[in-house]
């Protein structure tokens, strides 16, 4: 295990009813930019509860509505303009990962001193500061509420790009499972799968002995396996919702991956598929994860066998047989939640998808992905092709 530093400054306010404890987190006289999505928080009453909490504290509330899934750069730039014109000093995101990521970009871009904030994404220009950010999460999935990452799309250029900055860690994150009751089953499945894959990206990696990290990872996976289907089947199952919300936050807040190798090639390929075909983020991952691991079985076998044993309870067979069974059980788990596990199941995905993905990565100068940069573009092509052909 390698040396690591963890400094996660997010005040995590977890539990049912925590939205109603938002008020004291907002400085008196704050000038707030509220950022929300396509209307779910209006419909399920979360926005009204947030506005209640702001009353008497915020001096100004501007509202950027309509941030869409896979947040769009142009739309976020309207938020940046608003923040600058109205001299706003707190960005408050109320929504899922897209709203939070969008708010992170706005917070960074509003303080960006270069000519064009697009550079934050396109050339990873340094983010030297950002407006303070607060979060009310409504969809357990991305972990964005407690990390320093953001993913933004610019569809006029066909791009979906990410940035990371210490300055966009939220000051506080409210994770109130009550507000997730209104999630459609489809989004619950997305959340469970995304969180599961986040852990796999930090766990199914080359051998290092990091026993505590491994057990952190396995406990998050076991929690998703046990409680994901329960909350998917019955949104009223409060303990199950609590468990999944908790697990999704911990899947990507820096703890599981501290001191161990990380992969992220499934995410890199998935982002290209979303940019090309609009696949939901989690579904883009599930469509290439299995092909990715199967084609790299040699370097993944030992950990997949451990996954099989510790998460799926597989006790017999050779290492390879256990690894294959672990993958099979994981695939069945995703499918049980209604999530497709190959591109062949998406009729809009064209035959040339593998070539297009490779060309897009090459165009941006990306020639290798994954841990130890072990996935070259030829392998990316094979992963996507295998998935396309089922
Ligand atoms: O837009 P509204 O009306 O709010 O509806 C949303 C949206 O349609 C709806 N929703 C959210 N909470 C709801 C609800 N509907 C009913 N009740 C609620 N309580 O769900 C839909 C999807 O929302 P979205 O925010 O797009 O989903 P998710 O949280 O999965 O976020 C996906 C985005 O996060 C990025 C992805 O790439 C994608 O752009 N990611 C961010 C990461 C990070 N910052 O660390 C890591 C991830 O790997 C991921 O890349
Ligand atoms: Zn993800």
GROMACS .gro file of C-alpha atoms and ligand atoms in nm:
model
  441
    1UNK     CA    1   0.000   0.000   0.000
    2UNK     CA    2   0.139   0.344  -0.082
    3UNK     CA    3   0.151   0.654   0.134
    4UNK     CA    4  -0.151   0.879   0.119
    5UNK     CA    5  -0.303   1.199   0.248
    6UNK     CA    6  -0.673   1.235   0.309
    7UNK     CA    7  -0.812   1.579   0.367
    8UNK     CA    8  -1.184   1.578   0.305
    9UNK     CA    9  -1.327   1.899   0.447
   10UNK     CA   10  -1.695   1.826   0.374
   11UNK     CA   11  -1.933   1.854   0.668
   12UNK     CA   12  -2.154   1.555   0.597
   13UNK     CA   13  -2.501   1.598   0.744
   14UNK     CA   14  -2.658   1.259   0.704
   15UNK     CA   15  -3.002   1.131   0.795
   16UNK     CA   16  -3.373   1.168   0.761
   17UNK     CA   17  -3.488   1.524   0.828
   18UNK     CA   18  -3.146   1.685   0.777
   19UNK     CA   19  -3.277   1.919   0.505
   20UNK     CA   20  -3.449   2.104   0.785
   21UNK     CA   21  -3.112   2.161   0.953
   22UNK     CA   22  -2.974   2.349   0.652
   23UNK     CA   23  -3.030   2.702   0.785
   24UNK     CA   24  -2.737   2.739   1.026
   25UNK     CA   25  -2.495   2.632   0.752
   26UNK     CA   26  -2.582   2.944   0.553
   27UNK     CA   27  -2.401   3.258   0.672
   28UNK     CA   28  -2.630   3.547   0.765
   29UNK     CA   29  -2.669   3.784   0.474
   30UNK     CA   30  -2.544   3.527   0.222
   31UNK     CA   31  -2.597   3.603  -0.145
   32UNK     CA   32  -2.704   3.266  -0.273
   33UNK     CA   33  -2.706   3.109  -0.617
   34UNK     CA   34  -2.951   2.822  -0.593
   35UNK     CA   35  -2.891   2.556  -0.860
   36UNK     CA   36  -3.154   2.293  -0.941
   37UNK     CA   37  -3.241   2.046  -1.216
   38UNK     CA   38  -3.544   1.980  -1.426
   39UNK     CA   39  -3.811   2.012  -1.159
   40UNK     CA   40  -3.795   1.706  -0.931
   41UNK     CA   41  -3.712   1.919  -0.627
   42UNK     CA   42  -4.013   2.142  -0.693
   43UNK     CA   43  -4.238   1.840  -0.731
   44UNK     CA   44  -4.123   1.649  -0.422
   45UNK     CA   45  -4.122   1.950  -0.189
   46UNK     CA   46  -3.745   1.963  -0.128
   47UNK     CA   47  -3.707   2.308  -0.277
   48UNK     CA   48  -3.981   2.449  -0.054
   49UNK     CA   49  -3.801   2.307   0.250
   50UNK     CA   50  -3.471   2.459   0.136
   51UNK     CA   51  -3.632   2.799   0.075
   52UNK     CA   52  -3.782   2.784   0.424
   53UNK     CA   53  -3.435   2.736   0.564
   54UNK     CA   54  -3.294   3.029   0.365
   55UNK     CA   55  -3.563   3.267   0.479
   56UNK     CA   56  -3.430   3.535   0.710
   57UNK     CA   57  -3.070   3.432   0.641
   58UNK     CA   58  -3.001   3.484   0.272
   59UNK     CA   59  -2.990   3.846   0.161
   60UNK     CA   60  -3.024   3.751  -0.204
   61UNK     CA   61  -3.144   3.434  -0.373
   62UNK     CA   62  -3.090   3.390  -0.745
   63UNK     CA   63  -3.209   3.065  -0.897
   64UNK     CA   64  -3.057   2.876  -1.190
   65UNK     CA   65  -3.317   2.615  -1.286
   66UNK     CA   66  -3.316   2.337  -1.539
   67UNK     CA   67  -2.964   2.196  -1.511
   68UNK     CA   68  -3.001   1.880  -1.712
   69UNK     CA   69  -2.857   1.532  -1.662
   70UNK     CA   70  -2.496   1.547  -1.783
   71UNK     CA   71  -2.484   1.920  -1.713
   72UNK     CA   72  -2.431   2.140  -2.013
   73UNK     CA   73  -2.152   2.395  -2.026
   74UNK     CA   74  -2.355   2.672  -2.193
   75UNK     CA   75  -2.627   2.646  -1.933
   76UNK     CA   76  -2.375   2.657  -1.650
   77UNK     CA   77  -2.210   2.964  -1.801
   78UNK     CA   78  -2.544   3.144  -1.750
   79UNK     CA   79  -2.500   3.060  -1.381
   80UNK     CA   80  -2.144   3.195  -1.389
   81UNK     CA   81  -2.269   3.523  -1.539
   82UNK     CA   82  -2.539   3.549  -1.275
   83UNK     CA   83  -2.291   3.481  -0.994
   84UNK     CA   84  -2.057   3.749  -1.123
   85UNK     CA   85  -2.320   4.014  -1.202
   86UNK     CA   86  -2.499   3.974  -0.870
   87UNK     CA   87  -2.180   3.928  -0.668
   88UNK     CA   88  -2.309   3.602  -0.519
   89UNK     CA   89  -2.107   3.437  -0.246
   90UNK     CA   90  -2.260   3.090  -0.193
   91UNK     CA   91  -2.358   2.833  -0.453
   92UNK     CA   92  -2.625   2.596  -0.321
   93UNK     CA   93  -2.689   2.283  -0.528
   94UNK     CA   94  -3.014   2.096  -0.468
   95UNK     CA   95  -3.028   1.785  -0.682
   96UNK     CA   96  -2.843   1.482  -0.815
   97UNK     CA   97  -2.486   1.448  -0.937
   98UNK     CA   98  -2.551   1.661  -1.244
   99UNK     CA   99  -2.675   1.958  -1.045
  100UNK     CA  100  -2.389   1.924  -0.797
  101UNK     CA  101  -2.125   1.889  -1.067
  102UNK     CA  102  -2.276   2.187  -1.248
  103UNK     CA  103  -2.266   2.391  -0.929
  104UNK     CA  104  -1.901   2.295  -0.876
  105UNK     CA  105  -1.816   2.420  -1.222
  106UNK     CA  106  -2.005   2.744  -1.166
  107UNK     CA  107  -1.827   2.794  -0.832
  108UNK     CA  108  -1.486   2.746  -0.995
  109UNK     CA  109  -1.560   2.939  -1.315
  110UNK     CA  110  -1.704   3.240  -1.131
  111UNK     CA  111  -1.365   3.296  -0.969
  112UNK     CA  112  -1.156   3.190  -1.269
  113UNK     CA  113  -0.909   3.457  -1.371
  114UNK     CA  114  -0.809   3.321  -1.710
  115UNK     CA  115  -0.974   3.432  -2.034
  116UNK     CA  116  -1.212   3.142  -2.079
  117UNK     CA  117  -1.339   2.906  -1.808
  118UNK     CA  118  -1.369   2.631  -2.068
  119UNK     CA  119  -0.996   2.583  -2.004
  120UNK     CA  120  -1.082   2.436  -1.662
  121UNK     CA  121  -1.223   2.137  -1.847
  122UNK     CA  122  -1.049   2.138  -2.182
  123UNK     CA  123  -0.692   2.192  -2.065
  124UNK     CA  124  -0.731   2.129  -1.691
  125UNK     CA  125  -0.632   2.490  -1.617
  126UNK     CA  126  -0.554   2.539  -1.249
  127UNK     CA  127  -0.849   2.631  -1.033
  128UNK     CA  128  -0.697   2.871  -0.782
  129UNK     CA  129  -1.016   2.938  -0.590
  130UNK     CA  130  -1.392   2.886  -0.605
  131UNK     CA  131  -1.706   3.027  -0.451
  132UNK     CA  132  -1.812   2.834  -0.140
  133UNK     CA  133  -2.050   2.553  -0.223
  134UNK     CA  134  -2.324   2.377  -0.028
  135UNK     CA  135  -2.514   2.068  -0.137
  136UNK     CA  136  -2.849   1.905  -0.076
  137UNK     CA  137  -2.826   1.564  -0.244
  138UNK     CA  138  -3.140   1.406  -0.392
  139UNK     CA  139  -2.999   1.101  -0.574
  140UNK     CA  140  -2.750   0.861  -0.415
  141UNK     CA  141  -2.508   0.769  -0.694
  142UNK     CA  142  -2.207   0.977  -0.782
  143UNK     CA  143  -2.049   1.066  -0.448
  144UNK     CA  144  -2.016   1.420  -0.583
  145UNK     CA  145  -2.166   1.553  -0.260
  146UNK     CA  146  -1.847   1.461  -0.075
  147UNK     CA  147  -1.572   1.482  -0.331
  148UNK     CA  148  -1.378   1.732  -0.540
  149UNK     CA  149  -1.471   1.604  -0.885
  150UNK     CA  150  -1.703   1.741  -1.151
  151UNK     CA  151  -1.804   1.623  -1.497
  152UNK     CA  152  -1.945   1.867  -1.753
  153UNK     CA  153  -2.071   1.811  -2.107
  154UNK     CA  154  -2.054   2.041  -2.406
  155UNK     CA  155  -2.272   1.879  -2.665
  156UNK     CA  156  -2.205   2.134  -2.942
  157UNK     CA  157  -1.849   1.991  -2.935
  158UNK     CA  158  -1.961   1.638  -2.848
  159UNK     CA  159  -1.748   1.639  -2.531
  160UNK     CA  160  -1.794   1.520  -2.174
  161UNK     CA  161  -1.496   1.627  -1.961
  162UNK     CA  162  -1.404   1.632  -1.595
  163UNK     CA  163  -1.198   1.841  -1.358
  164UNK     CA  164  -1.084   1.804  -0.999
  165UNK     CA  165  -1.000   2.075  -0.750
  166UNK     CA  166  -0.961   2.096  -0.375
  167UNK     CA  167  -1.156   2.422  -0.397
  168UNK     CA  168  -1.481   2.258  -0.503
  169UNK     CA  169  -1.524   2.029  -0.207
  170UNK     CA  170  -1.864   2.132  -0.072
  171UNK     CA  171  -1.852   2.314   0.265
  172UNK     CA  172  -2.146   2.101   0.370
  173UNK     CA  173  -2.344   1.817   0.216
  174UNK     CA  174  -2.691   1.723   0.329
  175UNK     CA  175  -2.775   1.362   0.251
  176UNK     CA  176  -3.135   1.319   0.363
  177UNK     CA  177  -3.272   0.984   0.244
  178UNK     CA  178  -3.629   1.114   0.277
  179UNK     CA  179  -3.587   1.328  -0.033
  180UNK     CA  180  -3.499   1.022  -0.242
  181UNK     CA  181  -3.840   0.855  -0.203
  182UNK     CA  182  -3.961   1.021  -0.522
  183UNK     CA  183  -3.684   0.870  -0.736
  184UNK     CA  184  -3.807   0.661  -1.027
  185UNK     CA  185  -3.694   0.298  -1.009
  186UNK     CA  186  -3.472   0.354  -1.312
  187UNK     CA  187  -3.269   0.619  -1.128
  188UNK     CA  188  -3.244   0.407  -0.814
  189UNK     CA  189  -3.088   0.135  -1.028
  190UNK     CA  190  -2.850   0.389  -1.184
  191UNK     CA  191  -2.739   0.500  -0.840
  192UNK     CA  192  -2.670   0.151  -0.709
  193UNK     CA  193  -2.476   0.054  -1.023
  194UNK     CA  194  -2.273   0.377  -1.037
  195UNK     CA  195  -2.170   0.345  -0.671
  196UNK     CA  196  -2.087  -0.023  -0.720
  197UNK     CA  197  -1.864   0.056  -1.018
  198UNK     CA  198  -1.694   0.338  -0.826
  199UNK     CA  199  -1.579   0.084  -0.572
  200UNK     CA  200  -1.471  -0.166  -0.838
  201UNK     CA  201  -1.257   0.103  -1.006
  202UNK     CA  202  -1.067   0.135  -0.677
  203UNK     CA  203  -1.069  -0.232  -0.576
  204UNK     CA  204  -1.032  -0.456  -0.882
  205UNK     CA  205  -0.676  -0.342  -0.942
  206UNK     CA  206  -0.325  -0.498  -0.928
  207UNK     CA  207  -0.215  -0.674  -0.612
  208UNK     CA  208  -0.117  -0.464  -0.315
  209UNK     CA  209  -0.177  -0.565   0.041
  210UNK     CA  210  -0.413  -0.305   0.179
  211UNK     CA  211  -0.638  -0.506   0.406
  212UNK     CA  212  -0.835  -0.219   0.557
  213UNK     CA  213  -0.898  -0.057   0.217
  214UNK     CA  214  -1.012  -0.390   0.081
  215UNK     CA  215  -1.256  -0.435   0.364
  216UNK     CA  216  -1.385  -0.078   0.326
  217UNK     CA  217  -1.451  -0.157  -0.039
  218UNK     CA  218  -1.613  -0.490   0.034
  219UNK     CA  219  -1.839  -0.344   0.300
  220UNK     CA  220  -1.969  -0.080   0.059
  221UNK     CA  221  -2.025  -0.348  -0.207
  222UNK     CA  222  -2.200  -0.582   0.038
  223UNK     CA  223  -2.425  -0.299   0.152
  224UNK     CA  224  -2.525  -0.221  -0.206
  225UNK     CA  225  -2.588  -0.589  -0.280
  226UNK     CA  226  -2.807  -0.633   0.025
  227UNK     CA  227  -2.996  -0.306   0.032
  228UNK     CA  228  -2.993  -0.191  -0.334
  229UNK     CA  229  -3.261  -0.436  -0.447
  230UNK     CA  230  -3.467  -0.359  -0.137
  231UNK     CA  231  -3.486   0.015  -0.205
  232UNK     CA  232  -3.530  -0.053  -0.577
  233UNK     CA  233  -3.831  -0.274  -0.502
  234UNK     CA  234  -3.978  -0.061  -0.227
  235UNK     CA  235  -3.895   0.310  -0.197
  236UNK     CA  236  -4.077   0.315   0.138
  237UNK     CA  237  -3.820   0.079   0.292
  238UNK     CA  238  -3.649   0.350   0.497
  239UNK     CA  239  -3.355   0.149   0.637
  240UNK     CA  240  -3.272   0.033   0.284
  241UNK     CA  241  -3.277   0.389   0.151
  242UNK     CA  242  -3.056   0.503   0.436
  243UNK     CA  243  -2.808   0.225   0.369
  244UNK     CA  244  -2.784   0.293  -0.005
  245UNK     CA  245  -2.745   0.670   0.045
  246UNK     CA  246  -2.469   0.611   0.297
  247UNK     CA  247  -2.292   0.358   0.075
  248UNK     CA  248  -2.302   0.577  -0.236
  249UNK     CA  249  -2.141   0.868  -0.053
  250UNK     CA  250  -1.860   0.650   0.085
  251UNK     CA  251  -1.800   0.479  -0.249
  252UNK     CA  252  -1.632   0.792  -0.385
  253UNK     CA  253  -1.526   1.028  -0.110
  254UNK     CA  254  -1.159   0.937  -0.120
  255UNK     CA  255  -1.149   0.675   0.155
  256UNK     CA  256  -1.190   0.351  -0.043
  257UNK     CA  257  -0.917   0.451  -0.289
  258UNK     CA  258  -0.659   0.591  -0.047
  259UNK     CA  259  -0.319   0.425  -0.088
  260UNK     CA  260  -0.427   0.174  -0.353
  261UNK     CA  261  -0.404   0.167  -0.734
  262UNK     CA  262  -0.710   0.290  -0.922
  263UNK     CA  263  -0.838   0.199  -1.265
  264UNK     CA  264  -1.115   0.430  -1.400
  265UNK     CA  265  -1.090   0.301  -1.757
  266UNK     CA  266  -1.456   0.192  -1.745
  267UNK     CA  267  -1.551   0.548  -1.654
  268UNK     CA  268  -1.334   0.699  -1.927
  269UNK     CA  269  -1.496   0.479  -2.191
  270UNK     CA  270  -1.841   0.531  -2.039
  271UNK     CA  271  -1.811   0.910  -2.064
  272UNK     CA  272  -1.742   0.876  -2.436
  273UNK     CA  273  -2.054   0.660  -2.478
  274UNK     CA  274  -2.267   0.915  -2.295
  275UNK     CA  275  -2.128   1.197  -2.509
  276UNK     CA  276  -2.201   0.996  -2.825
  277UNK     CA  277  -2.532   0.831  -2.748
  278UNK     CA  278  -2.671   1.000  -2.437
  279UNK     CA  279  -2.659   0.681  -2.230
  280UNK     CA  280  -2.722   0.747  -1.861
  281UNK     CA  281  -2.389   0.755  -1.679
  282UNK     CA  282  -2.441   0.432  -1.483
  283UNK     CA  283  -2.569   0.249  -1.790
  284UNK     CA  284  -2.267   0.355  -1.992
  285UNK     CA  285  -2.048   0.188  -1.727
  286UNK     CA  286  -2.249  -0.133  -1.703
  287UNK     CA  287  -2.228  -0.167  -2.082
  288UNK     CA  288  -1.847  -0.203  -2.086
  289UNK     CA  289  -1.741  -0.307  -1.736
  290UNK     CA  290  -1.770  -0.681  -1.789
  291UNK     CA  291  -1.598  -0.682  -2.128
  292UNK     CA  292  -1.323  -0.464  -1.980
  293UNK     CA  293  -1.257  -0.703  -1.690
  294UNK     CA  294  -1.292  -1.019  -1.901
  295UNK     CA  295  -1.035  -0.897  -2.152
  296UNK     CA  296  -0.796  -0.807  -1.869
  297UNK     CA  297  -0.860  -1.120  -1.665
  298UNK     CA  298  -0.490  -1.195  -1.627
  299UNK     CA  299  -0.426  -0.881  -1.421
  300UNK     CA  300  -0.763  -0.882  -1.245
  301UNK     CA  301  -0.811  -1.249  -1.162
  302UNK     CA  302  -0.681  -1.247  -0.807
  303UNK     CA  303  -0.901  -0.959  -0.697
  304UNK     CA  304  -1.207  -1.079  -0.887
  305UNK     CA  305  -1.168  -1.410  -0.705
  306UNK     CA  306  -1.157  -1.216  -0.377
  307UNK     CA  307  -1.470  -1.024  -0.481
  308UNK     CA  308  -1.641  -1.356  -0.555
  309UNK     CA  309  -1.545  -1.498  -0.221
  310UNK     CA  310  -1.602  -1.204   0.011
  311UNK     CA  311  -1.894  -1.029  -0.157
  312UNK     CA  312  -2.073  -1.313  -0.333
  313UNK     CA  313  -1.988  -1.598  -0.098
  314UNK     CA  314  -1.826  -1.817  -0.366
  315UNK     CA  315  -1.612  -2.072  -0.185
  316UNK     CA  316  -1.509  -2.335  -0.438
  317UNK     CA  317  -1.333  -2.362  -0.774
  318UNK     CA  318  -0.994  -2.252  -0.903
  319UNK     CA  319  -0.897  -1.886  -0.878
  320UNK     CA  320  -1.004  -1.830  -1.238
  321UNK     CA  321  -1.334  -2.010  -1.191
  322UNK     CA  322  -1.409  -1.805  -0.881
  323UNK     CA  323  -1.318  -1.482  -1.064
  324UNK     CA  324  -1.549  -1.570  -1.350
  325UNK     CA  325  -1.828  -1.657  -1.113
  326UNK     CA  326  -1.776  -1.327  -0.929
  327UNK     CA  327  -1.822  -1.140  -1.256
  328UNK     CA  328  -2.123  -1.349  -1.345
  329UNK     CA  329  -2.290  -1.277  -1.011
  330UNK     CA  330  -2.217  -0.905  -1.050
  331UNK     CA  331  -2.366  -0.908  -1.399
  332UNK     CA  332  -2.678  -1.085  -1.270
  333UNK     CA  333  -2.705  -0.823  -0.994
  334UNK     CA  334  -2.703  -0.536  -1.244
  335UNK     CA  335  -2.953  -0.716  -1.467
  336UNK     CA  336  -3.182  -0.781  -1.173
  337UNK     CA  337  -3.201  -0.401  -1.140
  338UNK     CA  338  -3.290  -0.371  -1.507
  339UNK     CA  339  -2.951  -0.244  -1.621
  340UNK     CA  340  -2.816  -0.374  -1.953
  341UNK     CA  341  -2.465  -0.517  -1.952
  342UNK     CA  342  -2.363  -0.478  -2.316
  343UNK     CA  343  -2.392  -0.223  -2.593
  344UNK     CA  344  -2.568  -0.484  -2.807
  345UNK     CA  345  -2.878  -0.407  -2.599
  346UNK     CA  346  -2.887  -0.046  -2.720
  347UNK     CA  347  -3.032  -0.039  -3.073
  348UNK     CA  348  -2.908   0.317  -3.140
  349UNK     CA  349  -2.544   0.228  -3.084
  350UNK     CA  350  -2.382   0.194  -3.424
  351UNK     CA  351  -2.148  -0.075  -3.551
  352UNK     CA  352  -1.857   0.167  -3.575
  353UNK     CA  353  -1.881   0.271  -3.209
  354UNK     CA  354  -1.544   0.118  -3.114
  355UNK     CA  355  -1.358   0.307  -3.386
  356UNK     CA  356  -1.533   0.630  -3.298
  357UNK     CA  357  -1.450   0.601  -2.926
  358UNK     CA  358  -1.085   0.530  -3.004
  359UNK     CA  359  -1.066   0.819  -3.250
  360UNK     CA  360  -1.217   1.058  -2.998
  361UNK     CA  361  -0.969   0.961  -2.728
  362UNK     CA  362  -0.675   0.981  -2.970
  363UNK     CA  363  -0.787   1.325  -3.084
  364UNK     CA  364  -0.754   1.449  -2.727
  365UNK     CA  365  -0.410   1.293  -2.695
  366UNK     CA  366  -0.527   1.012  -2.468
  367UNK     CA  367  -0.343   0.695  -2.562
  368UNK     CA  368  -0.363   0.485  -2.247
  369UNK     CA  369  -0.614   0.434  -1.968
  370UNK     CA  370  -0.642   0.235  -1.648
  371UNK     CA  371  -0.408   0.146  -1.365
  372UNK     CA  372  -0.045   0.163  -1.469
  373UNK     CA  373  -0.173   0.303  -1.801
  374UNK     CA  374  -0.216  -0.061  -1.902
  375UNK     CA  375  -0.513  -0.018  -2.138
  376UNK     CA  376  -0.396   0.102  -2.477
  377UNK     CA  377  -0.631   0.219  -2.750
  378UNK     CA  378  -0.626  -0.118  -2.924
  379UNK     CA  379  -0.759  -0.274  -2.606
  380UNK     CA  380  -1.020   0.001  -2.574
  381UNK     CA  381  -1.131  -0.089  -2.927
  382UNK     CA  382  -1.164  -0.457  -2.836
  383UNK     CA  383  -1.356  -0.381  -2.516
  384UNK     CA  384  -1.610  -0.165  -2.697
  385UNK     CA  385  -1.632  -0.399  -2.995
  386UNK     CA  386  -1.690  -0.703  -2.774
  387UNK     CA  387  -1.964  -0.515  -2.594
  388UNK     CA  388  -2.124  -0.398  -2.920
  389UNK     CA  389  -2.145  -0.753  -3.046
  390UNK     CA  390  -2.294  -0.890  -2.721
  391LIG     O1  391  -3.332   1.718  -1.310
  391LIG     P1  392  -3.429   1.675  -1.208
  391LIG     O2  393  -3.568   1.716  -1.233
  391LIG     O3  394  -3.383   1.707  -1.068
  391LIG     O4  395  -3.439   1.512  -1.218
  391LIG     C1  396  -3.328   1.428  -1.202
  391LIG     C2  397  -3.273   1.375  -1.334
  391LIG     O5  398  -3.372   1.367  -1.431
  391LIG     C3  399  -3.375   1.303  -1.135
  391LIG     N1  400  -3.379   1.314  -0.988
  391LIG     C4  401  -3.279   1.350  -0.904
  391LIG     N2  402  -3.322   1.342  -0.778
  391LIG     C5  403  -3.451   1.305  -0.781
  391LIG     C6  404  -3.489   1.288  -0.915
  391LIG     N3  405  -3.613   1.250  -0.951
  391LIG     C7  406  -3.702   1.229  -0.854
  391LIG     N4  407  -3.673   1.241  -0.723
  391LIG     C8  408  -3.549   1.278  -0.681
  391LIG     N5  409  -3.520   1.285  -0.551
  391LIG     O6  410  -3.279   1.205  -1.171
  391LIG     C9  411  -3.232   1.233  -1.302
  391LIG    C10  412  -3.083   1.210  -1.310
  391LIG     O7  413  -3.015   1.304  -1.230
  391LIG     P2  414  -2.857   1.321  -1.241
  391LIG     O8  415  -2.816   1.424  -1.144
  391LIG     O9  416  -2.817   1.339  -1.383
  391LIG    O10  417  -2.804   1.176  -1.197
  391LIG     P3  418  -2.673   1.132  -1.124
  391LIG    O11  419  -2.680   1.169  -0.980
  391LIG    O12  420  -2.658   0.991  -1.158
  391LIG    O13  421  -2.557   1.220  -1.189
  391LIG    C11  422  -2.498   1.185  -1.311
  391LIG    C12  423  -2.388   1.284  -1.346
  391LIG    O14  424  -2.280   1.279  -1.251
  391LIG    C13  425  -2.156   1.254  -1.319
  391LIG    C14  426  -2.200   1.175  -1.438
  391LIG    O15  427  -2.102   1.170  -1.539
  391LIG    C15  428  -2.325   1.248  -1.481
  391LIG    O16  429  -2.294   1.364  -1.554
  391LIG     N6  430  -2.060   1.190  -1.229
  391LIG    C16  431  -2.003   1.266  -1.133
  391LIG    C17  432  -1.908   1.217  -1.048
  391LIG    C18  433  -1.845   1.301  -0.944
  391LIG     N7  434  -1.869   1.431  -0.945
  391LIG    O17  435  -1.773   1.250  -0.859
  391LIG    C19  436  -1.858   1.079  -1.056
  391LIG    C20  437  -1.945   0.990  -1.138
  391LIG    O18  438  -1.867   0.882  -1.183
  391LIG    C21  439  -2.009   1.057  -1.256
  391LIG    O19  440  -1.920   1.067  -1.366
  392LIG    ZN1  441  -1.959   0.703  -1.193
   0.00000   0.00000   0.00000
